[in-house]
Amino acid sequence: MIELPQSARTIIDSLKHAGLEAYAVGGSVRDLLMGRPTKGWDFTTSAKPEDLLNIFPDSFYDNQFGTVGIKMPDDIYEVTTYRSEKEYSDHRHPDNIEWGKTLTEDLSRRDFTINAIAYDGKTLTDPYHGQEDLKNKIIRAVGDPAKRIEEDALRQMRAVRIASELGFMIEPATLGAIKKNVHLIQDISVERVRDELLRILASPFAADGILLLKQTGLLKIILPELDAAFAIGQKSPARHHIYDVGTHSVMALKHCTSKDPVVRLATLLHDIGKVPTYKVDEKGIITFYNHEMVSTKLTKAIVNRLRFSRKQIEKILTLIRWHQFTVDERQTDNALRRFIRHVGRENLTDMLALRTGDRLGGGAAETSWRMELFKKRLEEVQKQPFTVADLKINGFDVMKTLKIKPGPEVGKVLSDLFAEVEAGKLKNEREELLARLKQFPLN
Ligand code: ATP
Ligand code: MG
């Protein structure tokens, strides 16, 4: 017998005492049956929102979703009245939401069999054999797949997302219905599509998820720039590449060492500029001259289209713009410092995560002494001051020592000192800097 947590039992029992029906349902029951921690509890009930507000004084009604949130000591629990949704005509919103009369009716409007299992703490109600599909790792639409996808096209993304979160297969009829109706995804708001895409990227089977998007035809609509990369071969004499650009991108994603979906997206898109820059020379050598600039430009259009935040956009574009950085033991410290300035110290770990994905996704060996040395050197050069602000003295020291007023002269002196420190002529130590300061002005 599976155990519901205390708060979930309290909610169900309180409603039963009032003569109403209540069940845990959806992702939480799915997770419980799989023995996984759950992210959020969903309940379905015969109680109307006003009943819920009466029974639970510490609750509030969310008009938009018809959901009541109940504050319990540990969390907020979402309770939704039985629904029956009929007649979708814009592939997004039911034309009229009506309260359903029975649990069976409510379960019949849910998307997939594994999400249509209800549990009241004693009995599992599973009219669509969701437990069977859960055991066999299958995502299957409730009822007629074509109809269900036509009703709500977001279910296409949800199918792929849940498959990549759980490592499940989409059953053939459901997959077929998705493939046949991919164009309908254009009726869904970009924000909702983007959020599902981010969840696919953040999932344990992200690479498989992207391949599923490719296979269904969704990728061609959501990310046509990446879809086109699967047609670009890069096998040529004297080149290490074994995959086409699209497959390489997915392999890079698979090997990217960051779990952050934003960094993973940058990794996935870092080479899309190879599509328009593809050239074959007389010797049969394939080149992608300047592809990182073109990748950056194409990605900029993508992230704007998908309405990413300013901060996310800046990170994604920076990572892609500089992904071709040189890793060479003969590089000077100054070259390393220039690299760090371009990428930004806050993005260094993510830049390396992308690069590791890129390398391993191209079939390179697990460890590279060059890369390890490069990382060590990055740490070393960062111990040196990076900007004037890192100097152990500041503008006040300059003004006091040289008896000058605030003005551009102060900044000039500081940057002259910084240049000497950077060139290794002077240590970034307060006493030494003050002593040197006394010798100013230099000319
Ligand atoms: P998770 O919470 O882990 O994302 P979930 O399956 O609980 O997964 P929610 O978005 O919380 O997903 O939705 C809760 C339940 O509501 C689902 O399990 C499913 O039964 C139902 N549901 C959600 N979205 C849809 C939809 N677009 N069409 C039909 N049923 C849906
Ligand atoms: Mg949920």
Coordinates of C-alpha atoms and ligand atoms in Angstrom, one line a residue:
M1 CA 0.0 0.0 0.0
I2 CA 1.3 3.4 -0.9
E3 CA 1.4 6.1 1.7
L4 CA 0.1 9.7 1.2
P5 CA 1.8 12.4 3.3
Q6 CA 0.0 13.7 6.3
S7 CA -1.2 17.0 4.7
A8 CA -2.6 15.1 1.7
R9 CA -4.5 12.7 4.0
T10 CA -5.9 15.6 6.1
I11 CA -7.2 17.3 3.0
I12 CA -8.9 14.2 1.6
D13 CA -10.3 13.2 5.0
S14 CA -11.7 16.7 5.7
L15 CA -13.6 16.6 2.4
K16 CA -14.9 13.1 3.0
H17 CA -16.2 14.1 6.5
A18 CA -18.2 16.8 4.7
G19 CA -19.7 14.1 2.5
L20 CA -17.6 15.0 -0.5
E21 CA -15.2 13.0 -2.7
A22 CA -11.5 13.8 -3.0
Y23 CA -8.5 12.2 -4.6
A24 CA -4.9 12.8 -5.2
V25 CA -4.4 12.7 -9.0
G26 CA -1.9 13.5 -11.8
G27 CA 1.8 13.8 -11.4
S28 CA 1.8 13.3 -7.7
V29 CA 0.1 9.9 -7.9
R30 CA 2.4 9.0 -10.8
D31 CA 5.5 9.9 -8.8
L32 CA 4.2 8.1 -5.7
L33 CA 3.6 4.9 -7.7
M34 CA 7.1 5.2 -9.2
G35 CA 8.6 5.8 -5.8
R36 CA 9.9 9.2 -6.8
P37 CA 9.7 12.4 -4.9
T38 CA 6.9 14.6 -6.2
K39 CA 7.1 18.2 -7.1
G40 CA 3.6 19.2 -6.4
W41 CA 0.3 17.7 -5.3
D42 CA -2.8 17.9 -7.4
F43 CA -6.2 16.9 -6.0
T44 CA -9.5 16.4 -7.7
T45 CA -12.8 16.7 -5.8
S46 CA -16.6 16.8 -6.1
A47 CA -16.5 19.9 -3.9
K48 CA -17.2 23.2 -5.6
P49 CA -14.7 26.0 -5.0
E50 CA -17.0 27.8 -2.5
D51 CA -17.3 24.5 -0.5
L52 CA -13.5 24.3 -0.4
L53 CA -13.1 27.9 0.8
N54 CA -15.6 27.2 3.6
I55 CA -14.1 23.9 4.7
F56 CA -10.5 25.2 4.6
P57 CA -10.3 28.7 6.1
D58 CA -6.7 29.0 5.0
S59 CA -7.4 28.7 1.3
F60 CA -7.7 31.0 -1.8
Y61 CA -9.3 30.7 -5.2
D62 CA -7.4 31.1 -8.4
N63 CA -9.9 32.3 -10.9
Q64 CA -7.9 31.7 -14.0
F65 CA -7.5 27.9 -13.4
G66 CA -10.5 27.3 -11.3
T67 CA -8.1 25.9 -8.7
V68 CA -8.2 26.4 -4.9
G69 CA -4.9 26.6 -3.1
I70 CA -5.0 25.2 0.5
K71 CA -2.3 26.4 2.8
M72 CA -1.0 23.5 4.9
P73 CA 1.9 23.6 7.4
D74 CA 4.4 22.2 4.9
D75 CA 3.1 23.5 1.5
I76 CA 0.3 24.8 -0.6
Y77 CA -1.9 22.1 -2.0
E78 CA -3.9 22.6 -5.2
V79 CA -7.4 21.3 -5.4
T80 CA -9.5 21.4 -8.5
T81 CA -13.2 20.6 -8.8
Y82 CA -14.1 17.7 -11.2
R83 CA -14.1 19.0 -14.7
S84 CA -15.7 18.0 -17.9
E85 CA -14.2 19.8 -20.8
K86 CA -16.0 19.6 -24.0
E87 CA -15.7 21.3 -27.4
Y88 CA -12.3 22.8 -28.0
S89 CA -12.2 24.8 -31.2
D90 CA -9.0 26.8 -31.0
H91 CA -6.8 23.8 -29.9
R92 CA -6.1 25.6 -26.6
H93 CA -9.0 26.5 -24.5
P94 CA -12.1 24.5 -23.9
D95 CA -15.0 26.6 -25.2
N96 CA -16.8 26.1 -21.9
I97 CA -15.5 24.6 -18.7
E98 CA -18.2 22.8 -16.8
W99 CA -17.9 21.1 -13.5
G100 CA -17.9 17.4 -14.0
K101 CA -20.2 15.2 -12.0
T102 CA -18.0 12.1 -11.4
L103 CA -14.4 11.2 -10.9
T104 CA -14.6 9.0 -14.1
E105 CA -15.6 12.1 -16.1
D106 CA -12.8 14.1 -14.6
L107 CA -10.2 11.4 -15.4
S108 CA -11.4 11.1 -19.0
R109 CA -10.4 14.7 -19.8
R110 CA -6.8 14.2 -18.6
D111 CA -4.0 13.9 -21.1
F112 CA -2.2 10.6 -20.6
T113 CA -3.1 7.3 -18.9
I114 CA -0.3 7.6 -16.4
N115 CA -1.7 11.0 -15.4
A116 CA -5.2 9.7 -15.1
I117 CA -4.9 7.6 -11.9
A118 CA -6.7 8.8 -8.8
Y119 CA -5.9 7.8 -5.2
D120 CA -7.7 8.5 -2.0
G121 CA -5.3 6.9 0.4
K122 CA -7.1 3.5 0.1
T123 CA -8.1 2.7 -3.4
L124 CA -6.5 3.5 -6.8
T125 CA -9.0 4.4 -9.5
D126 CA -7.3 3.6 -12.8
P127 CA -9.9 3.2 -15.6
Y128 CA -7.3 3.7 -18.4
H129 CA -4.8 1.2 -17.0
G130 CA -2.2 3.8 -16.3
Q131 CA -0.4 1.5 -13.9
E132 CA 0.2 -0.9 -16.7
D133 CA 1.7 1.9 -18.9
L134 CA 3.7 3.1 -16.0
K135 CA 5.2 -0.3 -15.5
N136 CA 6.0 -0.6 -19.3
K137 CA 7.2 3.0 -19.4
I138 CA 4.7 4.1 -22.0
I139 CA 3.0 7.5 -22.6
R140 CA -0.4 6.9 -24.1
A141 CA -3.2 9.4 -24.7
V142 CA -6.5 8.9 -22.8
G143 CA -9.1 8.0 -25.4
D144 CA -8.6 8.8 -29.1
P145 CA -5.1 10.2 -29.5
A146 CA -5.9 12.3 -32.6
K147 CA -8.9 13.9 -30.9
R148 CA -7.0 14.6 -27.7
I149 CA -4.1 16.3 -29.5
E150 CA -6.4 18.3 -31.7
E151 CA -8.3 19.5 -28.5
D152 CA -5.1 20.8 -26.9
A153 CA -1.9 21.0 -28.9
L154 CA 0.2 21.7 -25.8
R155 CA -0.2 17.9 -25.1
Q156 CA 2.3 17.3 -27.9
M157 CA 5.0 19.1 -25.9
R158 CA 3.8 17.6 -22.6
A159 CA 4.1 14.1 -24.1
V160 CA 7.7 14.7 -25.2
R161 CA 8.5 16.5 -21.9
I162 CA 7.2 13.7 -19.7
A163 CA 8.9 11.1 -21.9
S164 CA 12.2 12.8 -21.4
E165 CA 11.7 13.4 -17.7
L166 CA 10.8 9.8 -17.0
G167 CA 12.7 8.0 -19.8
F168 CA 9.5 6.7 -21.3
M169 CA 8.4 5.9 -24.9
I170 CA 5.4 7.5 -26.6
E171 CA 3.1 4.7 -27.8
P172 CA 2.8 4.5 -31.6
A173 CA -0.8 5.7 -32.0
T174 CA -0.1 8.7 -29.7
L175 CA 3.1 9.4 -31.6
G176 CA 1.3 9.2 -34.9
A177 CA -1.3 11.7 -33.7
I178 CA 1.4 14.1 -32.7
K179 CA 3.2 13.8 -36.0
K180 CA 0.0 14.3 -37.9
N181 CA -0.9 17.5 -36.0
V182 CA 2.4 19.2 -35.4
H183 CA 1.2 22.4 -37.1
L184 CA -1.3 22.9 -34.3
I185 CA 1.6 23.8 -31.9
Q186 CA 1.6 27.2 -33.6
D187 CA -1.7 28.0 -31.8
I188 CA -0.1 27.6 -28.4
S189 CA 1.5 30.7 -26.8
V190 CA 5.3 30.8 -27.2
E191 CA 5.8 31.1 -23.5
R192 CA 4.1 27.8 -22.8
V193 CA 6.0 26.1 -25.6
R194 CA 9.3 27.6 -24.3
D195 CA 8.6 26.5 -20.8
E196 CA 8.0 22.9 -21.9
L197 CA 11.2 23.1 -24.0
L198 CA 13.2 24.3 -21.0
R199 CA 11.8 21.4 -19.0
I200 CA 12.8 19.0 -21.7
L201 CA 16.3 20.5 -21.6
A202 CA 16.5 20.3 -17.8
S203 CA 15.4 16.6 -17.8
P204 CA 17.6 13.6 -17.4
F205 CA 16.9 12.4 -20.9
A206 CA 17.2 15.8 -22.6
A207 CA 19.1 14.6 -25.7
D208 CA 16.4 11.9 -26.3
G209 CA 13.8 14.6 -25.9
I210 CA 15.3 16.7 -28.6
L211 CA 15.5 13.7 -30.9
L212 CA 11.8 13.1 -30.2
L213 CA 11.0 16.7 -31.2
K214 CA 13.0 16.1 -34.3
Q215 CA 11.3 12.8 -35.1
T216 CA 7.8 14.2 -34.5
G217 CA 8.4 17.2 -36.7
L218 CA 7.9 19.6 -33.7
L219 CA 11.5 20.7 -33.9
K220 CA 11.0 22.0 -37.5
I221 CA 8.3 24.3 -36.2
I222 CA 9.9 25.4 -32.9
L223 CA 13.6 25.5 -33.9
P224 CA 13.8 25.2 -37.7
E225 CA 17.4 26.5 -37.5
L226 CA 18.4 23.4 -35.5
D227 CA 16.3 21.1 -37.6
A228 CA 18.2 22.1 -40.7
A229 CA 21.5 21.2 -39.1
F230 CA 20.7 17.5 -39.3
A231 CA 21.1 17.8 -43.1
I232 CA 24.6 19.2 -42.8
G233 CA 27.4 16.6 -43.0
Q234 CA 30.8 17.4 -41.6
K235 CA 32.8 14.3 -42.4
S236 CA 35.7 15.3 -44.5
P237 CA 39.4 14.4 -44.9
A238 CA 41.6 15.3 -42.0
R239 CA 38.6 16.2 -39.7
H240 CA 37.6 14.5 -36.6
H241 CA 33.9 14.9 -37.0
I242 CA 31.8 11.8 -37.2
Y243 CA 28.3 13.2 -37.0
D244 CA 26.2 15.6 -39.0
V245 CA 25.8 19.0 -37.3
G246 CA 22.4 18.3 -35.8
T247 CA 23.4 15.0 -34.3
H248 CA 26.6 16.5 -33.0
S249 CA 24.5 19.3 -31.4
V250 CA 22.4 16.7 -29.6
M251 CA 25.4 14.7 -28.5
A252 CA 27.0 17.9 -27.2
L253 CA 23.8 18.5 -25.2
K254 CA 24.0 15.0 -23.8
H255 CA 27.6 15.6 -22.6
C256 CA 27.2 19.1 -21.4
T257 CA 28.2 19.2 -17.7
S258 CA 25.7 21.8 -16.7
K259 CA 22.1 21.0 -15.5
D260 CA 21.0 24.5 -16.2
P261 CA 18.5 24.4 -19.1
V262 CA 19.7 27.8 -20.3
V263 CA 23.3 26.6 -20.6
R264 CA 22.1 23.4 -22.2
L265 CA 20.1 25.4 -24.8
A266 CA 23.3 27.4 -25.6
T267 CA 25.1 24.0 -26.0
L268 CA 22.4 22.7 -28.3
L269 CA 22.5 25.8 -30.5
H270 CA 26.2 26.6 -30.5
D271 CA 26.8 25.2 -34.0
I272 CA 23.6 26.2 -35.9
G273 CA 25.7 28.8 -37.7
K274 CA 27.3 25.9 -39.6
V275 CA 24.2 25.6 -41.7
P276 CA 24.6 28.8 -43.7
T277 CA 28.4 28.8 -43.5
Y278 CA 28.9 25.3 -44.9
K279 CA 31.5 25.3 -47.8
V280 CA 33.5 22.6 -49.5
D281 CA 36.9 23.6 -51.0
E282 CA 38.7 22.1 -54.0
K283 CA 40.3 19.4 -51.9
G284 CA 37.0 18.3 -50.5
I285 CA 37.6 19.9 -47.1
I286 CA 34.4 21.2 -45.4
T287 CA 34.7 24.6 -43.7
F288 CA 32.3 26.6 -41.6
Y289 CA 34.1 29.9 -41.6
N290 CA 33.0 32.3 -38.8
H291 CA 30.2 30.0 -37.8
E292 CA 30.2 31.1 -34.2
M293 CA 29.2 34.6 -35.2
V294 CA 26.4 33.3 -37.4
S295 CA 25.3 30.9 -34.6
T296 CA 25.1 33.9 -32.3
K297 CA 23.0 35.8 -34.8
L298 CA 20.6 33.0 -35.5
T299 CA 20.3 32.2 -31.8
K300 CA 19.5 35.8 -31.0
A301 CA 16.5 35.6 -33.3
I302 CA 15.4 32.3 -31.6
V303 CA 15.6 33.6 -28.0
N304 CA 13.8 36.8 -28.9
R305 CA 11.1 34.8 -30.7
L306 CA 10.7 32.5 -27.6
R307 CA 10.7 35.5 -25.3
F308 CA 13.6 34.6 -23.0
S309 CA 14.5 37.1 -20.4
R310 CA 17.3 39.7 -20.9
K311 CA 19.6 37.9 -18.5
Q312 CA 19.1 34.5 -20.1
I313 CA 19.6 36.0 -23.6
E314 CA 22.8 37.6 -22.6
K315 CA 24.2 34.4 -21.2
I316 CA 23.2 32.2 -24.1
L317 CA 24.6 34.6 -26.7
T318 CA 27.9 35.1 -24.8
L319 CA 28.4 31.3 -24.5
I320 CA 27.8 30.8 -28.1
R321 CA 29.8 33.8 -29.3
W322 CA 33.0 32.6 -27.5
H323 CA 32.6 28.8 -27.7
Q324 CA 35.5 28.5 -30.2
F325 CA 38.1 29.7 -27.6
T326 CA 41.7 28.4 -27.9
V327 CA 43.0 25.9 -25.4
D328 CA 46.7 25.9 -25.9
E329 CA 49.5 25.6 -23.4
R330 CA 51.5 28.2 -25.3
Q331 CA 48.9 30.9 -24.7
T332 CA 50.1 33.9 -22.8
D333 CA 48.5 34.9 -19.5
N334 CA 47.2 38.0 -21.3
A335 CA 45.4 35.9 -23.9
L336 CA 43.7 34.0 -21.0
R337 CA 42.8 37.2 -19.4
R338 CA 41.3 38.6 -22.6
F339 CA 39.2 35.4 -22.9
I340 CA 37.9 35.8 -19.3
R341 CA 37.0 39.4 -20.0
H342 CA 35.0 38.4 -23.1
V343 CA 33.1 35.6 -21.4
G344 CA 32.8 37.2 -18.0
R345 CA 34.0 35.5 -14.8
E346 CA 30.4 34.6 -13.9
N347 CA 30.0 32.5 -17.1
L348 CA 33.3 30.7 -17.0
T349 CA 32.0 27.4 -15.5
D350 CA 29.1 27.4 -18.0
M351 CA 31.5 28.1 -20.9
L352 CA 33.6 25.1 -19.9
A353 CA 30.4 23.0 -19.5
L354 CA 29.4 23.9 -23.1
R355 CA 32.9 23.2 -24.3
T356 CA 33.1 19.8 -22.6
G357 CA 29.8 18.9 -24.2
D358 CA 31.1 20.0 -27.6
R359 CA 34.3 18.0 -27.2
L360 CA 32.7 14.8 -26.0
G361 CA 29.8 15.2 -28.3
G362 CA 32.3 15.2 -31.2
G363 CA 33.7 11.8 -30.1
A364 CA 36.8 13.2 -28.2
A365 CA 38.4 11.4 -25.3
E366 CA 37.0 11.7 -21.8
T367 CA 39.9 13.7 -20.3
S368 CA 42.3 16.1 -21.9
W369 CA 45.4 17.2 -20.2
R370 CA 45.3 20.4 -22.2
M371 CA 41.9 21.2 -20.9
E372 CA 42.9 20.4 -17.3
L373 CA 45.9 22.6 -17.7
F374 CA 43.8 25.4 -19.2
K375 CA 41.4 25.2 -16.2
K376 CA 44.3 25.5 -13.8
R377 CA 45.7 28.5 -15.6
L378 CA 42.3 30.2 -15.6
E379 CA 42.2 29.9 -11.8
E380 CA 45.7 31.2 -11.6
V381 CA 45.3 34.2 -13.7
Q382 CA 42.1 35.1 -11.8
K383 CA 44.1 35.5 -8.7
Q384 CA 45.7 38.5 -10.3
P385 CA 43.6 41.7 -10.2
F386 CA 41.3 41.8 -13.2
T387 CA 40.2 45.4 -13.3
V388 CA 41.1 48.6 -11.5
A389 CA 38.5 47.8 -9.0
D390 CA 40.5 44.7 -7.8
L391 CA 43.5 46.9 -6.9
K392 CA 44.4 47.0 -3.2
I393 CA 44.2 50.8 -3.2
N394 CA 41.4 53.0 -4.4
G395 CA 40.6 56.6 -5.6
F396 CA 40.7 58.0 -2.1
D397 CA 44.2 56.7 -1.5
V398 CA 45.2 58.4 -4.8
M399 CA 43.6 61.7 -3.9
K400 CA 45.1 61.7 -0.4
T401 CA 48.6 60.7 -1.4
L402 CA 48.9 63.0 -4.4
K403 CA 46.8 65.7 -2.8
I404 CA 44.6 66.0 -5.9
K405 CA 40.8 66.6 -6.2
P406 CA 38.3 64.1 -7.6
G407 CA 38.4 64.1 -11.4
P408 CA 39.6 62.1 -14.4
E409 CA 43.2 62.3 -13.2
V410 CA 42.4 59.9 -10.3
G411 CA 41.2 57.3 -12.7
K412 CA 44.2 57.8 -15.0
V413 CA 46.6 57.2 -12.1
L414 CA 44.7 54.0 -11.0
S415 CA 44.7 52.6 -14.5
D416 CA 48.5 53.4 -14.9
L417 CA 49.1 51.5 -11.7
F418 CA 46.9 48.7 -12.8
A419 CA 48.8 48.4 -16.1
E420 CA 52.0 48.0 -14.2
V421 CA 50.5 45.3 -12.0
E422 CA 49.1 43.5 -15.0
A423 CA 52.4 43.6 -16.7
G424 CA 54.0 42.0 -13.6
K425 CA 56.1 45.0 -12.7
L426 CA 54.3 45.7 -9.5
K427 CA 52.7 43.5 -6.8
N428 CA 49.0 44.1 -5.9
E429 CA 49.9 44.8 -2.3
R430 CA 48.8 47.9 -0.5
E431 CA 52.2 49.0 0.8
E432 CA 53.9 48.5 -2.5
L433 CA 51.2 50.3 -4.4
L434 CA 51.3 53.3 -2.0
A435 CA 55.1 53.5 -2.3
R436 CA 54.8 53.5 -6.1
L437 CA 52.1 56.1 -5.9
K438 CA 54.4 58.6 -4.2
Q439 CA 56.6 58.6 -7.3
F440 CA 53.7 60.0 -9.4
P441 CA 53.2 62.0 -11.5
L442 CA 55.4 60.0 -13.8
N443 CA 56.2 62.6 -16.4
Ligands
ATP1 P1 4.4 17.8 -13.0 O1 3.6 18.5 -11.9 O2 5.5 16.9 -12.6 O3 4.8 18.7 -14.1 P2 1.9 16.8 -13.8 O4 1.5 15.6 -14.6 O5 1.4 16.9 -12.4 O6 3.4 16.8 -13.8 P3 0.6 19.3 -14.1 O7 0.8 20.4 -15.2 O8 0.8 19.6 -12.7 O9 1.5 18.1 -14.6 O10 -0.9 18.8 -14.3 C1 -1.6 18.0 -13.3 C2 -2.5 17.0 -14.0 O11 -3.5 17.7 -14.8 C3 -1.8 16.1 -15.1 O12 -1.2 15.0 -14.5 C4 -2.9 15.8 -16.0 O13 -3.7 14.8 -15.4 C5 -3.7 17.0 -16.0 N1 -3.3 17.9 -17.1 C6 -2.4 18.9 -17.1 N2 -2.3 19.5 -18.3 C7 -3.2 18.9 -19.1 C8 -3.6 19.1 -20.4 N3 -3.0 20.0 -21.2 N4 -4.5 18.3 -20.9 C9 -5.1 17.3 -20.1 N5 -4.8 17.1 -18.9 C10 -3.8 17.9 -18.3
MG2 MG 1.7 18.5 -11.0

